């Protein structure tokens, strides 16, 4: 298996300026290349790209599935952080008064895959999850 490399993810937004403000000012992503219809962001070393979709409506509630008693948005993306980075980001967002879809908590406590997690949405309604594991060997654990 090859060494882990950054992933690339493109996603739709309804307002390119609102996306820029959220990803740069709220999540503290650095901005890469851009045009009037897309922006590259550095999300903890991964390349995510907001693409303007002029037909996309304003934010709407996403469909969810139940995961450990939480209503998790079916479409979401995010990153797995070191515990200290996860805690710092959660504190930063709480200090900004950000509304979480799912507030920071420990999921699957005492079970395989125990993890810190929280969810929020960007201005276009895209779900984002930030996770941490005490032990990265638990990322794909089944028992």
JSON list of C-alpha atoms in Angstrom, two decimals:
[
{"chain": "A", "resi": 1, "resn": "UNK", "atom": "CA", "xyz": [0.00, 0.00, 0.00]},
{"chain": "A", "resi": 2, "resn": "UNK", "atom": "CA", "xyz": [1.35, 3.43, -0.86]},
{"chain": "A", "resi": 3, "resn": "UNK", "atom": "CA", "xyz": [1.89, 6.22, 1.63]},
{"chain": "A", "resi": 4, "resn": "UNK", "atom": "CA", "xyz": [-1.09, 8.40, 2.41]},
{"chain": "A", "resi": 5, "resn": "UNK", "atom": "CA", "xyz": [-1.50, 11.36, 0.09]},
{"chain": "A", "resi": 6, "resn": "UNK", "atom": "CA", "xyz": [-3.79, 14.38, 0.26]},
{"chain": "A", "resi": 7, "resn": "UNK", "atom": "CA", "xyz": [-7.28, 13.86, -1.13]},
{"chain": "A", "resi": 8, "resn": "UNK", "atom": "CA", "xyz": [-9.11, 16.15, -3.58]},
{"chain": "A", "resi": 9, "resn": "UNK", "atom": "CA", "xyz": [-12.80, 16.90, -3.26]},
{"chain": "A", "resi": 10, "resn": "UNK", "atom": "CA", "xyz": [-14.94, 19.26, -5.35]},
{"chain": "A", "resi": 11, "resn": "UNK", "atom": "CA", "xyz": [-18.33, 20.34, -4.02]},
{"chain": "A", "resi": 12, "resn": "UNK", "atom": "CA", "xyz": [-21.11, 22.75, -5.05]},
{"chain": "A", "resi": 13, "resn": "UNK", "atom": "CA", "xyz": [-21.78, 26.14, -3.45]},
{"chain": "A", "resi": 14, "resn": "UNK", "atom": "CA", "xyz": [-24.51, 28.67, -4.20]},
{"chain": "A", "resi": 15, "resn": "UNK", "atom": "CA", "xyz": [-22.43, 31.77, -3.29]},
{"chain": "A", "resi": 16, "resn": "UNK", "atom": "CA", "xyz": [-18.69, 31.85, -3.98]},
{"chain": "A", "resi": 17, "resn": "UNK", "atom": "CA", "xyz": [-18.05, 34.85, -1.69]},
{"chain": "A", "resi": 18, "resn": "UNK", "atom": "CA", "xyz": [-19.89, 33.24, 1.23]},
{"chain": "A", "resi": 19, "resn": "UNK", "atom": "CA", "xyz": [-17.89, 30.05, 0.67]},
{"chain": "A", "resi": 20, "resn": "UNK", "atom": "CA", "xyz": [-14.63, 32.02, 0.69]},
{"chain": "A", "resi": 21, "resn": "UNK", "atom": "CA", "xyz": [-15.58, 33.80, 3.93]},
{"chain": "A", "resi": 22, "resn": "UNK", "atom": "CA", "xyz": [-16.58, 30.56, 5.65]},
{"chain": "A", "resi": 23, "resn": "UNK", "atom": "CA", "xyz": [-13.62, 28.40, 4.63]},
{"chain": "A", "resi": 24, "resn": "UNK", "atom": "CA", "xyz": [-10.99, 31.14, 5.13]},
{"chain": "A", "resi": 25, "resn": "UNK", "atom": "CA", "xyz": [-12.37, 33.09, 8.11]},
{"chain": "A", "resi": 26, "resn": "UNK", "atom": "CA", "xyz": [-14.24, 30.39, 10.03]},
{"chain": "A", "resi": 27, "resn": "UNK", "atom": "CA", "xyz": [-12.34, 27.17, 9.25]},
{"chain": "A", "resi": 28, "resn": "UNK", "atom": "CA", "xyz": [-9.01, 29.00, 8.71]},
{"chain": "A", "resi": 29, "resn": "UNK", "atom": "CA", "xyz": [-8.25, 27.26, 5.40]},
{"chain": "A", "resi": 30, "resn": "UNK", "atom": "CA", "xyz": [-5.71, 28.94, 3.20]},
{"chain": "A", "resi": 31, "resn": "UNK", "atom": "CA", "xyz": [-6.91, 29.84, -0.28]},
{"chain": "A", "resi": 32, "resn": "UNK", "atom": "CA", "xyz": [-5.16, 28.54, -3.36]},
{"chain": "A", "resi": 33, "resn": "UNK", "atom": "CA", "xyz": [-5.97, 29.20, -6.98]},
{"chain": "A", "resi": 34, "resn": "UNK", "atom": "CA", "xyz": [-9.38, 30.58, -7.82]},
{"chain": "A", "resi": 35, "resn": "UNK", "atom": "CA", "xyz": [-11.60, 32.11, -10.46]},
{"chain": "A", "resi": 36, "resn": "UNK", "atom": "CA", "xyz": [-15.01, 33.72, -10.37]},
{"chain": "A", "resi": 37, "resn": "UNK", "atom": "CA", "xyz": [-16.59, 30.24, -10.32]},
{"chain": "A", "resi": 38, "resn": "UNK", "atom": "CA", "xyz": [-14.32, 28.10, -8.12]},
{"chain": "A", "resi": 39, "resn": "UNK", "atom": "CA", "xyz": [-11.83, 28.30, -5.23]},
{"chain": "A", "resi": 40, "resn": "UNK", "atom": "CA", "xyz": [-9.17, 25.84, -4.04]},
{"chain": "A", "resi": 41, "resn": "UNK", "atom": "CA", "xyz": [-8.82, 25.58, -0.26]},
{"chain": "A", "resi": 42, "resn": "UNK", "atom": "CA", "xyz": [-6.23, 23.82, 1.88]},
{"chain": "A", "resi": 43, "resn": "UNK", "atom": "CA", "xyz": [-8.21, 21.87, 4.49]},
{"chain": "A", "resi": 44, "resn": "UNK", "atom": "CA", "xyz": [-5.53, 20.42, 6.79]},
{"chain": "A", "resi": 45, "resn": "UNK", "atom": "CA", "xyz": [-3.34, 19.53, 3.81]},
{"chain": "A", "resi": 46, "resn": "UNK", "atom": "CA", "xyz": [-6.16, 18.31, 1.57]},
{"chain": "A", "resi": 47, "resn": "UNK", "atom": "CA", "xyz": [-7.37, 20.09, -1.55]},
{"chain": "A", "resi": 48, "resn": "UNK", "atom": "CA", "xyz": [-11.06, 20.93, -1.49]},
{"chain": "A", "resi": 49, "resn": "UNK", "atom": "CA", "xyz": [-12.61, 23.00, -4.25]},
{"chain": "A", "resi": 50, "resn": "UNK", "atom": "CA", "xyz": [-15.81, 25.02, -3.96]},
{"chain": "A", "resi": 51, "resn": "UNK", "atom": "CA", "xyz": [-17.49, 25.20, -7.37]},
{"chain": "A", "resi": 52, "resn": "UNK", "atom": "CA", "xyz": [-20.21, 27.73, -8.00]},
{"chain": "A", "resi": 53, "resn": "UNK", "atom": "CA", "xyz": [-23.42, 25.99, -9.04]},
{"chain": "A", "resi": 54, "resn": "UNK", "atom": "CA", "xyz": [-25.77, 28.76, -10.20]},
{"chain": "A", "resi": 55, "resn": "UNK", "atom": "CA", "xyz": [-28.72, 26.35, -10.08]},
{"chain": "A", "resi": 56, "resn": "UNK", "atom": "CA", "xyz": [-28.06, 25.32, -6.47]},
{"chain": "A", "resi": 57, "resn": "UNK", "atom": "CA", "xyz": [-30.62, 26.74, -4.09]},
{"chain": "A", "resi": 58, "resn": "UNK", "atom": "CA", "xyz": [-29.83, 28.33, -0.77]},
{"chain": "A", "resi": 59, "resn": "UNK", "atom": "CA", "xyz": [-29.09, 25.94, 2.12]},
{"chain": "A", "resi": 60, "resn": "UNK", "atom": "CA", "xyz": [-31.59, 23.21, 2.86]},
{"chain": "A", "resi": 61, "resn": "UNK", "atom": "CA", "xyz": [-31.66, 20.47, 5.45]},
{"chain": "A", "resi": 62, "resn": "UNK", "atom": "CA", "xyz": [-29.92, 17.32, 4.28]},
{"chain": "A", "resi": 63, "resn": "UNK", "atom": "CA", "xyz": [-31.31, 13.82, 4.66]},
{"chain": "A", "resi": 64, "resn": "UNK", "atom": "CA", "xyz": [-29.81, 12.00, 7.62]},
{"chain": "A", "resi": 65, "resn": "UNK", "atom": "CA", "xyz": [-29.06, 8.53, 8.96]},
{"chain": "A", "resi": 66, "resn": "UNK", "atom": "CA", "xyz": [-28.87, 7.57, 12.63]},
{"chain": "A", "resi": 67, "resn": "UNK", "atom": "CA", "xyz": [-25.32, 6.91, 13.82]},
{"chain": "A", "resi": 68, "resn": "UNK", "atom": "CA", "xyz": [-24.83, 6.27, 17.54]},
{"chain": "A", "resi": 69, "resn": "UNK", "atom": "CA", "xyz": [-27.98, 8.29, 18.36]},
{"chain": "A", "resi": 70, "resn": "UNK", "atom": "CA", "xyz": [-27.05, 11.24, 16.11]},
{"chain": "A", "resi": 71, "resn": "UNK", "atom": "CA", "xyz": [-28.84, 12.38, 12.92]},
{"chain": "A", "resi": 72, "resn": "UNK", "atom": "CA", "xyz": [-25.79, 12.42, 10.63]},
{"chain": "A", "resi": 73, "resn": "UNK", "atom": "CA", "xyz": [-26.19, 14.15, 7.26]},
{"chain": "A", "resi": 74, "resn": "UNK", "atom": "CA", "xyz": [-25.91, 11.54, 4.52]},
{"chain": "A", "resi": 75, "resn": "UNK", "atom": "CA", "xyz": [-23.77, 13.81, 2.34]},
{"chain": "A", "resi": 76, "resn": "UNK", "atom": "CA", "xyz": [-20.82, 15.18, 4.27]},
{"chain": "A", "resi": 77, "resn": "UNK", "atom": "CA", "xyz": [-17.06, 15.34, 4.11]},
{"chain": "A", "resi": 78, "resn": "UNK", "atom": "CA", "xyz": [-14.31, 16.17, 6.53]},
{"chain": "A", "resi": 79, "resn": "UNK", "atom": "CA", "xyz": [-10.99, 15.22, 8.01]},
{"chain": "A", "resi": 80, "resn": "UNK", "atom": "CA", "xyz": [-9.55, 13.17, 10.84]},
{"chain": "A", "resi": 81, "resn": "UNK", "atom": "CA", "xyz": [-7.42, 15.39, 13.04]},
{"chain": "A", "resi": 82, "resn": "UNK", "atom": "CA", "xyz": [-5.00, 14.89, 15.89]},
{"chain": "A", "resi": 83, "resn": "UNK", "atom": "CA", "xyz": [-6.91, 15.16, 19.19]},
{"chain": "A", "resi": 84, "resn": "UNK", "atom": "CA", "xyz": [-5.27, 18.49, 20.10]},
{"chain": "A", "resi": 85, "resn": "UNK", "atom": "CA", "xyz": [-6.17, 19.99, 16.68]},
{"chain": "A", "resi": 86, "resn": "UNK", "atom": "CA", "xyz": [-9.75, 18.67, 16.97]},
{"chain": "A", "resi": 87, "resn": "UNK", "atom": "CA", "xyz": [-10.14, 20.21, 20.43]},
{"chain": "A", "resi": 88, "resn": "UNK", "atom": "CA", "xyz": [-8.63, 23.53, 19.28]},
{"chain": "A", "resi": 89, "resn": "UNK", "atom": "CA", "xyz": [-10.95, 23.71, 16.25]},
{"chain": "A", "resi": 90, "resn": "UNK", "atom": "CA", "xyz": [-14.00, 22.83, 18.34]},
{"chain": "A", "resi": 91, "resn": "UNK", "atom": "CA", "xyz": [-13.09, 25.54, 20.86]},
{"chain": "A", "resi": 92, "resn": "UNK", "atom": "CA", "xyz": [-12.47, 28.09, 18.08]},
{"chain": "A", "resi": 93, "resn": "UNK", "atom": "CA", "xyz": [-15.88, 27.36, 16.52]},
{"chain": "A", "resi": 94, "resn": "UNK", "atom": "CA", "xyz": [-17.63, 27.48, 19.91]},
{"chain": "A", "resi": 95, "resn": "UNK", "atom": "CA", "xyz": [-15.98, 30.84, 20.64]},
{"chain": "A", "resi": 96, "resn": "UNK", "atom": "CA", "xyz": [-17.33, 32.14, 17.30]},
{"chain": "A", "resi": 97, "resn": "UNK", "atom": "CA", "xyz": [-20.82, 31.00, 18.27]},
{"chain": "A", "resi": 98, "resn": "UNK", "atom": "CA", "xyz": [-21.07, 28.59, 15.33]},
{"chain": "A", "resi": 99, "resn": "UNK", "atom": "CA", "xyz": [-24.21, 26.43, 15.32]},
{"chain": "A", "resi": 100, "resn": "UNK", "atom": "CA", "xyz": [-23.22, 22.78, 15.22]},
{"chain": "A", "resi": 101, "resn": "UNK", "atom": "CA", "xyz": [-25.41, 20.16, 13.57]},
{"chain": "A", "resi": 102, "resn": "UNK", "atom": "CA", "xyz": [-23.89, 17.78, 16.10]},
{"chain": "A", "resi": 103, "resn": "UNK", "atom": "CA", "xyz": [-21.92, 19.36, 18.94]},
{"chain": "A", "resi": 104, "resn": "UNK", "atom": "CA", "xyz": [-18.46, 18.02, 19.82]},
{"chain": "A", "resi": 105, "resn": "UNK", "atom": "CA", "xyz": [-18.77, 14.68, 21.57]},
{"chain": "A", "resi": 106, "resn": "UNK", "atom": "CA", "xyz": [-17.29, 11.21, 21.89]},
{"chain": "A", "resi": 107, "resn": "UNK", "atom": "CA", "xyz": [-19.06, 8.64, 19.71]},
{"chain": "A", "resi": 108, "resn": "UNK", "atom": "CA", "xyz": [-18.97, 4.86, 20.17]},
{"chain": "A", "resi": 109, "resn": "UNK", "atom": "CA", "xyz": [-17.55, 5.37, 23.65]},
{"chain": "A", "resi": 110, "resn": "UNK", "atom": "CA", "xyz": [-15.86, 2.20, 24.93]},
{"chain": "A", "resi": 111, "resn": "UNK", "atom": "CA", "xyz": [-16.39, 0.45, 21.58]},
{"chain": "A", "resi": 112, "resn": "UNK", "atom": "CA", "xyz": [-14.33, -0.24, 18.47]},
{"chain": "A", "resi": 113, "resn": "UNK", "atom": "CA", "xyz": [-13.86, 2.99, 16.57]},
{"chain": "A", "resi": 114, "resn": "UNK", "atom": "CA", "xyz": [-14.36, 5.33, 19.54]},
{"chain": "A", "resi": 115, "resn": "UNK", "atom": "CA", "xyz": [-13.94, 8.85, 18.19]},
{"chain": "A", "resi": 116, "resn": "UNK", "atom": "CA", "xyz": [-14.38, 12.51, 18.88]},
{"chain": "A", "resi": 117, "resn": "UNK", "atom": "CA", "xyz": [-16.72, 14.07, 16.31]},
{"chain": "A", "resi": 118, "resn": "UNK", "atom": "CA", "xyz": [-18.68, 17.17, 15.45]},
{"chain": "A", "resi": 119, "resn": "UNK", "atom": "CA", "xyz": [-20.66, 18.36, 12.45]},
{"chain": "A", "resi": 120, "resn": "UNK", "atom": "CA", "xyz": [-21.50, 21.74, 10.98]},
{"chain": "A", "resi": 121, "resn": "UNK", "atom": "CA", "xyz": [-22.63, 23.07, 7.61]},
{"chain": "A", "resi": 122, "resn": "UNK", "atom": "CA", "xyz": [-21.13, 25.64, 5.29]},
{"chain": "A", "resi": 123, "resn": "UNK", "atom": "CA", "xyz": [-23.27, 28.51, 3.89]},
{"chain": "A", "resi": 124, "resn": "UNK", "atom": "CA", "xyz": [-24.43, 26.26, 1.03]},
{"chain": "A", "resi": 125, "resn": "UNK", "atom": "CA", "xyz": [-25.63, 23.52, 3.37]},
{"chain": "A", "resi": 126, "resn": "UNK", "atom": "CA", "xyz": [-22.73, 21.12, 2.76]},
{"chain": "A", "resi": 127, "resn": "UNK", "atom": "CA", "xyz": [-22.16, 18.94, 5.81]},
{"chain": "A", "resi": 128, "resn": "UNK", "atom": "CA", "xyz": [-18.67, 18.82, 7.32]},
{"chain": "A", "resi": 129, "resn": "UNK", "atom": "CA", "xyz": [-17.43, 16.39, 9.95]},
{"chain": "A", "resi": 130, "resn": "UNK", "atom": "CA", "xyz": [-14.28, 16.72, 11.99]},
{"chain": "A", "resi": 131, "resn": "UNK", "atom": "CA", "xyz": [-13.07, 13.63, 13.85]},
{"chain": "A", "resi": 132, "resn": "UNK", "atom": "CA", "xyz": [-10.24, 12.44, 16.04]},
{"chain": "A", "resi": 133, "resn": "UNK", "atom": "CA", "xyz": [-9.26, 9.04, 17.40]},
{"chain": "A", "resi": 134, "resn": "UNK", "atom": "CA", "xyz": [-7.20, 8.34, 20.51]},
{"chain": "A", "resi": 135, "resn": "UNK", "atom": "CA", "xyz": [-5.59, 5.56, 18.44]},
{"chain": "A", "resi": 136, "resn": "UNK", "atom": "CA", "xyz": [-5.46, 5.79, 14.62]},
{"chain": "A", "resi": 137, "resn": "UNK", "atom": "CA", "xyz": [-5.49, 1.98, 14.52]},
{"chain": "A", "resi": 138, "resn": "UNK", "atom": "CA", "xyz": [-9.19, 2.32, 15.47]},
{"chain": "A", "resi": 139, "resn": "UNK", "atom": "CA", "xyz": [-10.11, 4.25, 12.30]},
{"chain": "A", "resi": 140, "resn": "UNK", "atom": "CA", "xyz": [-11.21, 1.08, 10.50]},
{"chain": "A", "resi": 141, "resn": "UNK", "atom": "CA", "xyz": [-11.69, -1.14, 13.57]},
{"chain": "A", "resi": 142, "resn": "UNK", "atom": "CA", "xyz": [-14.67, -3.51, 13.52]},
{"chain": "A", "resi": 143, "resn": "UNK", "atom": "CA", "xyz": [-14.27, -5.07, 16.98]}
]
